[in-house]
CSV table of C-alpha atoms and ligand atoms in Angstrom, one decimal:
chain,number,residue,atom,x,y,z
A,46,UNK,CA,-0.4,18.3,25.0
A,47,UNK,CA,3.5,17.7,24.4
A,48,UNK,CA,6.1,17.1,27.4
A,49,UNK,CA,9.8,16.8,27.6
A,50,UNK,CA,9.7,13.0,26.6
A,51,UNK,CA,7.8,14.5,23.3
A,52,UNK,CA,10.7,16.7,22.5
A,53,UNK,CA,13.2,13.5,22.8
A,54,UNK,CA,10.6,11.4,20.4
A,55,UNK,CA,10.4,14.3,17.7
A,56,UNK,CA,14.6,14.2,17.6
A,57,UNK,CA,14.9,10.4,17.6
A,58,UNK,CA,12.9,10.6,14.3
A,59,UNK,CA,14.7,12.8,12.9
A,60,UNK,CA,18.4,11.3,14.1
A,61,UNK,CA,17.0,8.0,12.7
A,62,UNK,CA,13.7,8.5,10.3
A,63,UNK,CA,11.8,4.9,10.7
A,64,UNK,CA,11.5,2.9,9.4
A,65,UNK,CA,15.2,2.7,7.5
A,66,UNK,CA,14.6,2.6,3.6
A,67,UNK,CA,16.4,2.9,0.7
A,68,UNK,CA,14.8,4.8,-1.8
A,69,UNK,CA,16.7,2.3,-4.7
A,70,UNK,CA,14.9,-0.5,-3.4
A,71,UNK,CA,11.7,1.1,-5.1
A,72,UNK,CA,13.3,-0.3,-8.7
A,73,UNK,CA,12.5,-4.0,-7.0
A,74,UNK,CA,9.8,-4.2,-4.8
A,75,UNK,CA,6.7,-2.6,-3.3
A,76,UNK,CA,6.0,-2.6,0.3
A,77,UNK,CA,3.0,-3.8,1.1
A,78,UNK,CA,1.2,-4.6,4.4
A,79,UNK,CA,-2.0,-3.6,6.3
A,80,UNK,CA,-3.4,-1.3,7.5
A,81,UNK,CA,-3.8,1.0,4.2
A,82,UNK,CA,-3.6,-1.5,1.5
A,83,UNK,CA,-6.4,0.0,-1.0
A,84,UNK,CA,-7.7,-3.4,-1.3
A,85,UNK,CA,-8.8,-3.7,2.6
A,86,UNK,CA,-10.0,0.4,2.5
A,87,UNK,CA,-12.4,-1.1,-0.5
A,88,UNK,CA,-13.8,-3.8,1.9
A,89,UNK,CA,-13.2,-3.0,5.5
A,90,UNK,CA,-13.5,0.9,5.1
A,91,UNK,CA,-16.2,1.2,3.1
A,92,UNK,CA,-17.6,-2.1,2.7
A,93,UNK,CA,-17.5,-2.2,-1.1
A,94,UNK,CA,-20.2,0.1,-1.9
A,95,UNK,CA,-17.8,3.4,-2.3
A,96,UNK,CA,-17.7,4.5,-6.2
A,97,UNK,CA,-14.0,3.8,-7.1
A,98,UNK,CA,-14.3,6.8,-9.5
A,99,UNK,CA,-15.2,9.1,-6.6
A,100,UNK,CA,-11.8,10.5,-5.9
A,101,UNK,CA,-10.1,9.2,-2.8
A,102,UNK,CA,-8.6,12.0,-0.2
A,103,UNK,CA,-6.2,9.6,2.5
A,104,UNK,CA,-4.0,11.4,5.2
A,105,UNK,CA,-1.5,9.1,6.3
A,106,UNK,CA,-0.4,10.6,9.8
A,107,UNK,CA,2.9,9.7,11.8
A,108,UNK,CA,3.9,8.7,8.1
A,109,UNK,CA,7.4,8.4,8.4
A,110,UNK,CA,9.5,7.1,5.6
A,111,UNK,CA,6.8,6.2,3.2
A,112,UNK,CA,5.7,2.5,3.6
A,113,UNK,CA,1.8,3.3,3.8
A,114,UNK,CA,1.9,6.4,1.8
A,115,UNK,CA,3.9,4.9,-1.3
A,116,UNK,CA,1.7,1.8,-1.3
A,117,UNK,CA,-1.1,4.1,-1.5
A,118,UNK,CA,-0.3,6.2,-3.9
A,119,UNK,CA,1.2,3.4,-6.0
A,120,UNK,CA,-2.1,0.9,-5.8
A,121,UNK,CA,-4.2,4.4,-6.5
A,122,UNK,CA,-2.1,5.1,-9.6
A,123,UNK,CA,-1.8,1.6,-10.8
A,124,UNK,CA,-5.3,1.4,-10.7
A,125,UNK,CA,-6.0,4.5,-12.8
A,126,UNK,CA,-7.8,5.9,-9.6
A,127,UNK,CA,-8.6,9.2,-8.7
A,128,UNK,CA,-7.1,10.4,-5.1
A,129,UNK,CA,-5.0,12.5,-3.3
A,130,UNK,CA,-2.5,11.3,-0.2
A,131,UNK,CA,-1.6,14.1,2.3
A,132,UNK,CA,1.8,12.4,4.4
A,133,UNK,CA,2.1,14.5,7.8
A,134,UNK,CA,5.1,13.5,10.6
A,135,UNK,CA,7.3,15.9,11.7
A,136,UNK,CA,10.1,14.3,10.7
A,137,UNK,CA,12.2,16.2,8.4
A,138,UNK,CA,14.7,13.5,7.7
A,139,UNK,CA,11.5,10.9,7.3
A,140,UNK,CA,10.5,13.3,5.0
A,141,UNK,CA,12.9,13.3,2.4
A,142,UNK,CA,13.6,9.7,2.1
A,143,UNK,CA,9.5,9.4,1.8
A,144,UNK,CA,9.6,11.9,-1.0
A,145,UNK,CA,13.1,10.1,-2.6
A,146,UNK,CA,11.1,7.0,-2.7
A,147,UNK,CA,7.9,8.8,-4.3
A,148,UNK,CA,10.1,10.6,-7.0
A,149,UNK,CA,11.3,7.1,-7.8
A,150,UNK,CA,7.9,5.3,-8.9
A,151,UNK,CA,7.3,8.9,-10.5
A,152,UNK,CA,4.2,9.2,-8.5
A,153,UNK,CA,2.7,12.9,-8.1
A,154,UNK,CA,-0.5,12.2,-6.1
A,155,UNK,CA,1.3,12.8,-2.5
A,156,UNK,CA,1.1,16.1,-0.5
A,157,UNK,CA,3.6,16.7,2.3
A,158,UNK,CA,2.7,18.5,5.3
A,159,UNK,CA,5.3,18.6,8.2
A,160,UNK,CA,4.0,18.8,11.3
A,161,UNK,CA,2.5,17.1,14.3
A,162,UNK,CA,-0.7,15.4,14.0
A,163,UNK,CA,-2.0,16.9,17.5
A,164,UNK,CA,-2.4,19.9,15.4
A,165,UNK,CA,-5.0,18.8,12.8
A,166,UNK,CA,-8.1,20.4,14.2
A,167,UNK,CA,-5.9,23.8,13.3
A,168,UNK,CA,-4.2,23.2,10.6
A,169,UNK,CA,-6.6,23.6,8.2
A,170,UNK,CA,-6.3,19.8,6.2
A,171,UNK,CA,-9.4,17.9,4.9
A,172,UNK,CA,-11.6,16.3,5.4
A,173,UNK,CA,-10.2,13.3,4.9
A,174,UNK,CA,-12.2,10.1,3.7
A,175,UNK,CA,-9.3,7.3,5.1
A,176,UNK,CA,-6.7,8.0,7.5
A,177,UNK,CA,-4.0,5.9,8.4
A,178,UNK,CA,-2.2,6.0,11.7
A,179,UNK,CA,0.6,3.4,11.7
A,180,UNK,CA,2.8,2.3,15.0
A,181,UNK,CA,2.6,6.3,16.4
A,182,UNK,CA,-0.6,6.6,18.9
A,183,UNK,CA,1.4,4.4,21.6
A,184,UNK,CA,4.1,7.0,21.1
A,185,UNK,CA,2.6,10.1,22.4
A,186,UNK,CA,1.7,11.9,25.4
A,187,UNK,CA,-1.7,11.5,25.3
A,188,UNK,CA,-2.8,9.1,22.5
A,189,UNK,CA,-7.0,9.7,23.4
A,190,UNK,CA,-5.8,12.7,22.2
A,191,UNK,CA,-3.9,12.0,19.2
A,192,UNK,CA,-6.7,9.8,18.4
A,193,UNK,CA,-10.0,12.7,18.6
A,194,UNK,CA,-7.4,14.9,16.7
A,195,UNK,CA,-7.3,12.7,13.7
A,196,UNK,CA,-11.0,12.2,14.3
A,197,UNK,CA,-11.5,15.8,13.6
A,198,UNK,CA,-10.7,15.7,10.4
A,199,UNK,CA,-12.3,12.9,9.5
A,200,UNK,CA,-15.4,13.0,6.4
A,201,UNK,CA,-18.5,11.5,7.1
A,202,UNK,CA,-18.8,7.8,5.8
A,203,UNK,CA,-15.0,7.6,6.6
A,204,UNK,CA,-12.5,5.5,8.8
A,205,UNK,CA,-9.1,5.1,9.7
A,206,UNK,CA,-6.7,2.1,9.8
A,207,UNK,CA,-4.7,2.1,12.8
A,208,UNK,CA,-1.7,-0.2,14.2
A,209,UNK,CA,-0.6,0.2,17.9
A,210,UNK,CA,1.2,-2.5,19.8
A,211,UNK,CA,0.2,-5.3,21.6
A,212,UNK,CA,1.7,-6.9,24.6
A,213,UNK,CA,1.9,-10.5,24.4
A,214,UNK,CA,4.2,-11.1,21.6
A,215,UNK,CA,6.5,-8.0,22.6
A,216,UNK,CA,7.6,-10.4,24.8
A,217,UNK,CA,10.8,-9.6,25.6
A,218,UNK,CA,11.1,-5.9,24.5
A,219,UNK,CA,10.5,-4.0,27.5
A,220,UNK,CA,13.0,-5.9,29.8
A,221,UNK,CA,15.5,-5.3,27.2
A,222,UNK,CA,14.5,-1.7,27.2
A,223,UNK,CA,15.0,-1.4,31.4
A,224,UNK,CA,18.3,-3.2,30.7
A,225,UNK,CA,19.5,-0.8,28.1
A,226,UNK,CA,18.3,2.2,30.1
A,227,UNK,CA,20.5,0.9,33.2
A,228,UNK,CA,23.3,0.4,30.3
A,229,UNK,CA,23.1,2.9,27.8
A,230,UNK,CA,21.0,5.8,30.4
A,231,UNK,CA,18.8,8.7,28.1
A,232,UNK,CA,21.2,11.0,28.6
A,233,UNK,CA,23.7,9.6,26.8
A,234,UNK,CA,24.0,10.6,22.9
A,235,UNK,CA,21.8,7.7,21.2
A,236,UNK,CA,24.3,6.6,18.5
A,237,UNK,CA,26.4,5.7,21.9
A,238,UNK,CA,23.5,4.0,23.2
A,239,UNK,CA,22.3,2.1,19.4
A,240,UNK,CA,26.3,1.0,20.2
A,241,UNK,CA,25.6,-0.5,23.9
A,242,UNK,CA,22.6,-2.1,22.4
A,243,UNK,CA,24.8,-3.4,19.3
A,244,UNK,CA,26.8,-4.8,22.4
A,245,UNK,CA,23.7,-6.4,24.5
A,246,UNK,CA,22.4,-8.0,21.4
A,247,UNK,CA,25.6,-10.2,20.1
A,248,UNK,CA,26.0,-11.0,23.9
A,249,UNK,CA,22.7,-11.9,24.5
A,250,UNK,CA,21.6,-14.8,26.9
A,251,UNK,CA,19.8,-17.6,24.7
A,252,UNK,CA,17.3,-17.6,27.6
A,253,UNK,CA,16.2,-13.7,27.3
A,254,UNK,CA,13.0,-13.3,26.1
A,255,UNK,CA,14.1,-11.4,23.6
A,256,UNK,CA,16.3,-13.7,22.3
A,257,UNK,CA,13.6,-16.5,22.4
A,258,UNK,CA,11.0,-14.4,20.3
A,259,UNK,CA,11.0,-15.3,17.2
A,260,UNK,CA,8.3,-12.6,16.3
A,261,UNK,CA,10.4,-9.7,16.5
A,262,UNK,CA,12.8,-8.4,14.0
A,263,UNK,CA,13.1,-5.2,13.8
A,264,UNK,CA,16.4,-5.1,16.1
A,265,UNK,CA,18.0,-7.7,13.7
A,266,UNK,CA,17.2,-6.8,10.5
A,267,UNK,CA,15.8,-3.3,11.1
A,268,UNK,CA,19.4,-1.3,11.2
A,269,UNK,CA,20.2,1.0,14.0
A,270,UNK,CA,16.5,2.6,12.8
A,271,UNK,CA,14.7,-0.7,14.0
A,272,UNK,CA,17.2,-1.4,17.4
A,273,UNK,CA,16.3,2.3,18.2
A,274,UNK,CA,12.2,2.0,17.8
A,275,UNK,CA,12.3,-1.2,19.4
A,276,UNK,CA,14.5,-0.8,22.2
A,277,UNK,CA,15.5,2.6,22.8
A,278,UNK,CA,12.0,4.2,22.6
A,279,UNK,CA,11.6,7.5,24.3
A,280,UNK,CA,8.1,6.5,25.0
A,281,UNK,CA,6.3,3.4,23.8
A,282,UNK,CA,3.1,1.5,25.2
A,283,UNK,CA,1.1,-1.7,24.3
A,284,UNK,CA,-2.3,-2.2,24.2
A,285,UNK,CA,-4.4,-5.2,24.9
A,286,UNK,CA,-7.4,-5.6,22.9
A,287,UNK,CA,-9.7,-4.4,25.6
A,288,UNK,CA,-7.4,-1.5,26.1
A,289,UNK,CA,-7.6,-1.0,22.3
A,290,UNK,CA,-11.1,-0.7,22.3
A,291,UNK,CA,-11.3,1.8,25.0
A,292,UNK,CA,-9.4,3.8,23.3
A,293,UNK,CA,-11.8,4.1,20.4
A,294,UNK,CA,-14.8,3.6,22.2
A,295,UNK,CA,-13.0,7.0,23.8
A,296,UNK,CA,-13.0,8.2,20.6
A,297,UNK,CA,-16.7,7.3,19.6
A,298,UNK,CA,-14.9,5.3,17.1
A,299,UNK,CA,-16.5,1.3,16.3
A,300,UNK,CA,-14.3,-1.3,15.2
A,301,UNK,CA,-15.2,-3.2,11.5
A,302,UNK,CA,-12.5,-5.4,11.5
A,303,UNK,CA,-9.5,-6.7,13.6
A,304,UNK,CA,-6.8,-8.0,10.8
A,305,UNK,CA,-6.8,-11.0,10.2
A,306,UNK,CA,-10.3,-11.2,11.6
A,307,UNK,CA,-9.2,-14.9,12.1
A,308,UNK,CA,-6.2,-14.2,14.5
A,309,UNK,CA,-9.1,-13.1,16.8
A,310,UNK,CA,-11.4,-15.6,16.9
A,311,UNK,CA,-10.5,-18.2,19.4
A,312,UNK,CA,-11.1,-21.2,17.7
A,313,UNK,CA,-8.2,-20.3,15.8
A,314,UNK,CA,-6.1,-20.4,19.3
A,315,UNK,CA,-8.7,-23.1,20.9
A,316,UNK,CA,-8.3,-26.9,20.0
A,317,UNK,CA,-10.4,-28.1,22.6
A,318,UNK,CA,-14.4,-28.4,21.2
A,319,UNK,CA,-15.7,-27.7,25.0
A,320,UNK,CA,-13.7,-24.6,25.3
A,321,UNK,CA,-14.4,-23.6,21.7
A,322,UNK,CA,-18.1,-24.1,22.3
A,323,UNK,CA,-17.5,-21.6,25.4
A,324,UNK,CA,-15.6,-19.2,23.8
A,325,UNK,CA,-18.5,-18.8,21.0
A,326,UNK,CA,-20.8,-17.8,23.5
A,327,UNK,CA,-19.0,-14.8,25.0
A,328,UNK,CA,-19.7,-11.5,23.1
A,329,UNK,CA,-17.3,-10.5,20.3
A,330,UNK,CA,-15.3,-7.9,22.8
A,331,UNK,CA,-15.1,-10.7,24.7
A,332,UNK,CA,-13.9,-13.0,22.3
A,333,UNK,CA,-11.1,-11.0,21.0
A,334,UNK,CA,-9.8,-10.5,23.9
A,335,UNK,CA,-9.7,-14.1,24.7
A,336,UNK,CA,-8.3,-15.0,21.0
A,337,UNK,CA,-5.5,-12.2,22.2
A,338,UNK,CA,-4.7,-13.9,25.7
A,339,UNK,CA,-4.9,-17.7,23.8
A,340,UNK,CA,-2.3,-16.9,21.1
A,341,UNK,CA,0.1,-15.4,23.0
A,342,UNK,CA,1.4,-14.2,20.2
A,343,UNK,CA,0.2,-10.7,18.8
A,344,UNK,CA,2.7,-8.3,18.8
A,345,UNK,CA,0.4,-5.7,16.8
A,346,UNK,CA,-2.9,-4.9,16.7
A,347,UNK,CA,-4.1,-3.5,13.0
A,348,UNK,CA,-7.5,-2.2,13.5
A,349,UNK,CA,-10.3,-0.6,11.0
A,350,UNK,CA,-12.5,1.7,12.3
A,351,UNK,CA,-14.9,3.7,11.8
A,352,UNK,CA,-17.4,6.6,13.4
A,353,UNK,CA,-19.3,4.6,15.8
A,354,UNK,CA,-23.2,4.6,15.1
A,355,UNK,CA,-22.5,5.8,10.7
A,356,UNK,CA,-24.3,2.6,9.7
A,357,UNK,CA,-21.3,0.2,8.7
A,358,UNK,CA,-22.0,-2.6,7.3
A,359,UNK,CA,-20.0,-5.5,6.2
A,360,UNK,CA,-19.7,-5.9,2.9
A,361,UNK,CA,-22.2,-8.9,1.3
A,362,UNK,CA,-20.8,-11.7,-0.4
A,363,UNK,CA,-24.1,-12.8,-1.6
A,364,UNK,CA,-24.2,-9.7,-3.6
A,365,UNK,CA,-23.0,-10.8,-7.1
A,366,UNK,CA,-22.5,-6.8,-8.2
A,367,UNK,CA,-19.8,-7.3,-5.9
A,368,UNK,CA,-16.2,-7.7,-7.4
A,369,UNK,CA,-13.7,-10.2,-5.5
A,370,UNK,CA,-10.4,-9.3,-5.2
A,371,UNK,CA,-7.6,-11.7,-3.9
A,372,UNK,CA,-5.3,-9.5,-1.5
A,373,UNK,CA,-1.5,-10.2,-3.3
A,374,UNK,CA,-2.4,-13.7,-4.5
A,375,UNK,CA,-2.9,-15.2,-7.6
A,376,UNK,CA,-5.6,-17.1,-7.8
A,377,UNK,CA,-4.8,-19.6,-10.3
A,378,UNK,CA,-1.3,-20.3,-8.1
A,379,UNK,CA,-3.3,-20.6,-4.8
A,380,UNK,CA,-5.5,-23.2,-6.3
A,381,UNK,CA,-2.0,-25.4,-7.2
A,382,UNK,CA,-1.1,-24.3,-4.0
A,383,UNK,CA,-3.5,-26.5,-2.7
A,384,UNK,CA,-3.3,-28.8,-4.6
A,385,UNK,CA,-5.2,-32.4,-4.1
A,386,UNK,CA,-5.4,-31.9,-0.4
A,387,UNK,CA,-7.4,-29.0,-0.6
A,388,UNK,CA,-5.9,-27.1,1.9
A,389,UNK,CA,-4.4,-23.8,2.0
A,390,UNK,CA,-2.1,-22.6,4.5
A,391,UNK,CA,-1.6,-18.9,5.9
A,392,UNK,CA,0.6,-17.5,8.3
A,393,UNK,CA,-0.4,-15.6,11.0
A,394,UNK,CA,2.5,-14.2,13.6
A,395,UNK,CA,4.4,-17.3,13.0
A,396,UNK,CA,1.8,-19.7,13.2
A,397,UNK,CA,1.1,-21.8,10.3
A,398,UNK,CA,-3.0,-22.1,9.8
A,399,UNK,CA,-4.7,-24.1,7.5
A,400,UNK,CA,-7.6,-22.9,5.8
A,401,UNK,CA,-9.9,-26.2,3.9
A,402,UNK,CA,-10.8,-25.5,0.0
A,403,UNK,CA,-14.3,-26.2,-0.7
A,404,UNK,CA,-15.0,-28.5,-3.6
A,405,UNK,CA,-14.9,-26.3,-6.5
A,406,UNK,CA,-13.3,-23.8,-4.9
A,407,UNK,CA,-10.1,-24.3,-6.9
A,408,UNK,CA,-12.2,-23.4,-10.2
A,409,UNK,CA,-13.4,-20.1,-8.2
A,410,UNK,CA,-10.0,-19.0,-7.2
A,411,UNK,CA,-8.8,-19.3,-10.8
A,412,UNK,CA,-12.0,-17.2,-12.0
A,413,UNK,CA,-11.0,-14.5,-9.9
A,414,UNK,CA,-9.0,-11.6,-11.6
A,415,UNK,CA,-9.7,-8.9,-9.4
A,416,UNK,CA,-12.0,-7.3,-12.5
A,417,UNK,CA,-15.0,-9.6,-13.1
A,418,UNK,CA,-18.2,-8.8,-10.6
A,419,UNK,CA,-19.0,-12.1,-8.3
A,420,UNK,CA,-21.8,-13.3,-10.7
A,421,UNK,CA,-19.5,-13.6,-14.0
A,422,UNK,CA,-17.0,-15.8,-11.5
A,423,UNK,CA,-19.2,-17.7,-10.4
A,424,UNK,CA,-21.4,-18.5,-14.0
A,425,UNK,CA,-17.8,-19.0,-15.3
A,426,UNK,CA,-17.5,-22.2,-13.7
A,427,UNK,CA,-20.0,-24.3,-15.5
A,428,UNK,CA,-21.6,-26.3,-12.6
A,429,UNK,CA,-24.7,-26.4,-11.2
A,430,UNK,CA,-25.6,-22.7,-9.3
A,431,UNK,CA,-26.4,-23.9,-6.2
A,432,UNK,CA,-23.0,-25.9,-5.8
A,433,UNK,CA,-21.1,-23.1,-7.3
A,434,UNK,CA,-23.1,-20.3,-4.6
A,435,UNK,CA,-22.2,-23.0,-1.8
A,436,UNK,CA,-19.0,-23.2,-2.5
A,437,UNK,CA,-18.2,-19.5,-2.9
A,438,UNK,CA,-20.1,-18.8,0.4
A,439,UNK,CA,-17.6,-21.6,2.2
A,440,UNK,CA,-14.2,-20.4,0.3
A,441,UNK,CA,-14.9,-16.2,1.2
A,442,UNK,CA,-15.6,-17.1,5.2
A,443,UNK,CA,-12.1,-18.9,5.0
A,444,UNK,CA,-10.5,-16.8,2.8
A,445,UNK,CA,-11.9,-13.6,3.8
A,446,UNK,CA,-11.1,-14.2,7.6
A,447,UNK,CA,-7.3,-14.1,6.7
A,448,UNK,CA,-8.2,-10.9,5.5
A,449,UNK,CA,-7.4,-12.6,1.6
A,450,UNK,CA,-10.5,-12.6,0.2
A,451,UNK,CA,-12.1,-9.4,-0.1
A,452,UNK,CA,-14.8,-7.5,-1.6
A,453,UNK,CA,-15.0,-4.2,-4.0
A,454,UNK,CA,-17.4,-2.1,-5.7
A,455,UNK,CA,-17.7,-2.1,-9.4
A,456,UNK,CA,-17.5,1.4,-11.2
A,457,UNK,CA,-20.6,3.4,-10.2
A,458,UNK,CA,-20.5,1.9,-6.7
B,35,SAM,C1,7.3,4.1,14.3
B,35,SAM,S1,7.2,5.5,13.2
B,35,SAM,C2,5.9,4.9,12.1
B,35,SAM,C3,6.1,5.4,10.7
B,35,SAM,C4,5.0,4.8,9.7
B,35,SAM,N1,3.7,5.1,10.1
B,35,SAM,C5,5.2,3.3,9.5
B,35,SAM,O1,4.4,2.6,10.0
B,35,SAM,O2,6.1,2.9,8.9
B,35,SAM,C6,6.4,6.7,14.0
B,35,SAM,C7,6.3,8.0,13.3
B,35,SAM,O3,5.4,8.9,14.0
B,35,SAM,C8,5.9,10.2,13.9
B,35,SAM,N2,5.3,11.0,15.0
B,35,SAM,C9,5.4,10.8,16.3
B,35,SAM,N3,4.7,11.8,16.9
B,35,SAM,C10,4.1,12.5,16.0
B,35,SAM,C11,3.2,13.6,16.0
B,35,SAM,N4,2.8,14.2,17.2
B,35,SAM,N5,2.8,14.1,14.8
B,35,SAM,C12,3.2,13.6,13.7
B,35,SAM,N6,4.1,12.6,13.6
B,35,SAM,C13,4.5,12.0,14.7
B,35,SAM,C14,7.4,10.0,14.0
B,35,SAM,O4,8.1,11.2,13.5
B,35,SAM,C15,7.6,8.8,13.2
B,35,SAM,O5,7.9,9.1,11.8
């Protein structure tokens, strides 16, 4: 199903592809974020126990100027791993800054399809074993239906990563998008309206919400791309967490992790011990959804899933097979992080959490190198097992919660 607001989406893509890259910028950095990160596919996906030799098929759909697909394909190649990447939007102008950036890091394992994703079940692509759907569900018509159409192409023992928005910490956006509609009206050409909002913006009251959310960026540092996404969205909806897991229970889809699995557990939002104690009694649904309505902060929800009833399991961190992997951290510079203290801190949405290091922890972190299976780490150490399996037990349910910490399988699976 498409409709007349559909049409107006489509062209706003293409008048400004999203988000707004430079295809230079590939010489100096790599953008990297969740969902899609192969590290988090490895554990949340497929729970470390997928062969990384088995060759890795990933449509990244709504893909729009590259972010997810060139991580991909980079993390894929630097690791000498097998894998295709099929990017499918149907923005033509997303497109070629997508492929820019590709040709850049010399990377040849991407396949561009243009088109819209509602098509899928038609247009003869996959199966695919990971699917990534990034900040373009709450843009369509019908996203139960964006959702199943991506499900249909979906291989068994696969899941998706998917990011739609959240209310709370959009604070802000959608009065500044009735004020901009009542300024700069739909109907007027939008590089008129990105100027009316250029306008609103250096005028606006310190008061506004928008003004007062430190959370959102995109309309300061995201070019007239990110002012346009943010506040001149054709169509654009947020979801609560119990709307979010409508949607996939909709789409006989089941959730393996919210990320950071910690920014949804309510003792990270509750202080109190009699309200904690409470909140652990509720079931998870439950408790997400209270973590949500106790920040009062998410602004996203990033959300791995995968067919509900397949048999997912989390991955076991008593399985010393297992190889840890520190998600973009070094392990040996988060242990002088810590230094004598012991503590590590992480941010999540602008909130500063601390996160205690076990004793010995330090001496695990530095054993870490992303290549050695869980038992070599942990022998490594040279103290006693039992203190050594304590401690590793305590630093993965810190670590792993901020989604840092993760688990993959070793070659054969
Ligand atoms: C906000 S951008 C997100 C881009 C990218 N996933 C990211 O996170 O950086 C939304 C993208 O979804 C694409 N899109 C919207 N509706 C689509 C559809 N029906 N089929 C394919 N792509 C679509 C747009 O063209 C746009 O590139």
């Amino acid at each position: 199903m498409t409709d007349r607001t559909d049409a107006i989406v489509a062209d706003q893509y293409e008048a400004y592809p999203y988000p707004a890259r430079d295809p230079k910028d590939e010489a100096k950095r790599l953008v990297v974020g969740s969902p899609s990160h192969l590290a988090e596919i490895d554990h949340w996906v497929f729970g470390a126990r997928r062969d990384p030799a088995r060759p890795l098929n990933a449509l990244i759909a709504g893909g729009g100027t590259g972010d997810a697909c060139v991580m991909l394909a980079a993390q894929l190649a630097r690791a000498g791993r097998p894998g295709q990447v099929t990017w499918l939007d149907r923005s033509a102008a997303a497109a070629a800054i997508a492929r820019r950036r590709l040709e850049a890091r010399g990377l040849t394992n991407v396949t561009f399809v243009q088109g819209s994703l509602l098509d899928l079940p038609s247009l003869g692509l996959g199966p695919f074993d990971y699917i990534d759907c990034c900040g373009v569900l709450h843009h369509l018509p019908d996203p139960a239906a964006g959702l199943s159409a991506l499900v249909s192409v979906l291989a068994p023992g696969g899941g998706l990563g998917l990011m739609v928005y959240a209310p709370h910490g959009r604070t802000g956006v959608y009065m500044a998008q009735d004020a901009l509609r009542r300024l700069a009206p739909p109907d007027r050409p939008l590089p008129e309206r990105v100027e009316t909002a250029r306008r609103f913006l250096r005028a606006l009251h310190p008061e506004h919400w928008l003004a007062r959310n430190a959370r959102l960026n995109d309309h300061i540092a995201g070019g007239d791309a990110g002012i346009v996404d943010l506040l001149l969205h054709a169509r654009d909806r947020a979801y609560t967490v119990p709307d979010l897991l409508a949607l996939l229970d909709g789409a006989g889809l089941a959730t393996a992790a919210l990320i950071e699995p910690a920014r949804y557990d309510p003792a990270t939002w509750l202080a109190d011990p009699r309200l904690r104690a409470r909140a652990a009694g509720l079931p998870w649904a439950e408790q997400a959804a209270l973590a949500e309505a106790a920040s009062g902060t998410m602004a996203v929800h990033i959300v791995y899933v995968v067919r509900a009833g397949a048999g997912w399991a989390a991955p076991d961190p008593a399985d010393e097979t297992r190889i840890p992997v520190l998600r973009e951290l070094d392990g040996a510079a988060l242990a002088a992080q810590a230094g004598a203290g012991g503590r590590l801190s992480f941010d999540l949405d602008g909130v500063s959490l601390p996160v205690a290091l076990p004793p010995l922890g330090a001496a695990i972190l530095r054993g870490i190198d992303g290549r050695s299976p869980l038992g070599a780490v942990l022998d490594g150490i040279g103290a006693p097992a039992e203190r050594v399996r304590r401690a590793w037990a305590a630093l993965y349910a810190g670590l792993n919660a901020m989604n840092r910490l993760l688990l993959a399988a070793p070659p054969g699976g």
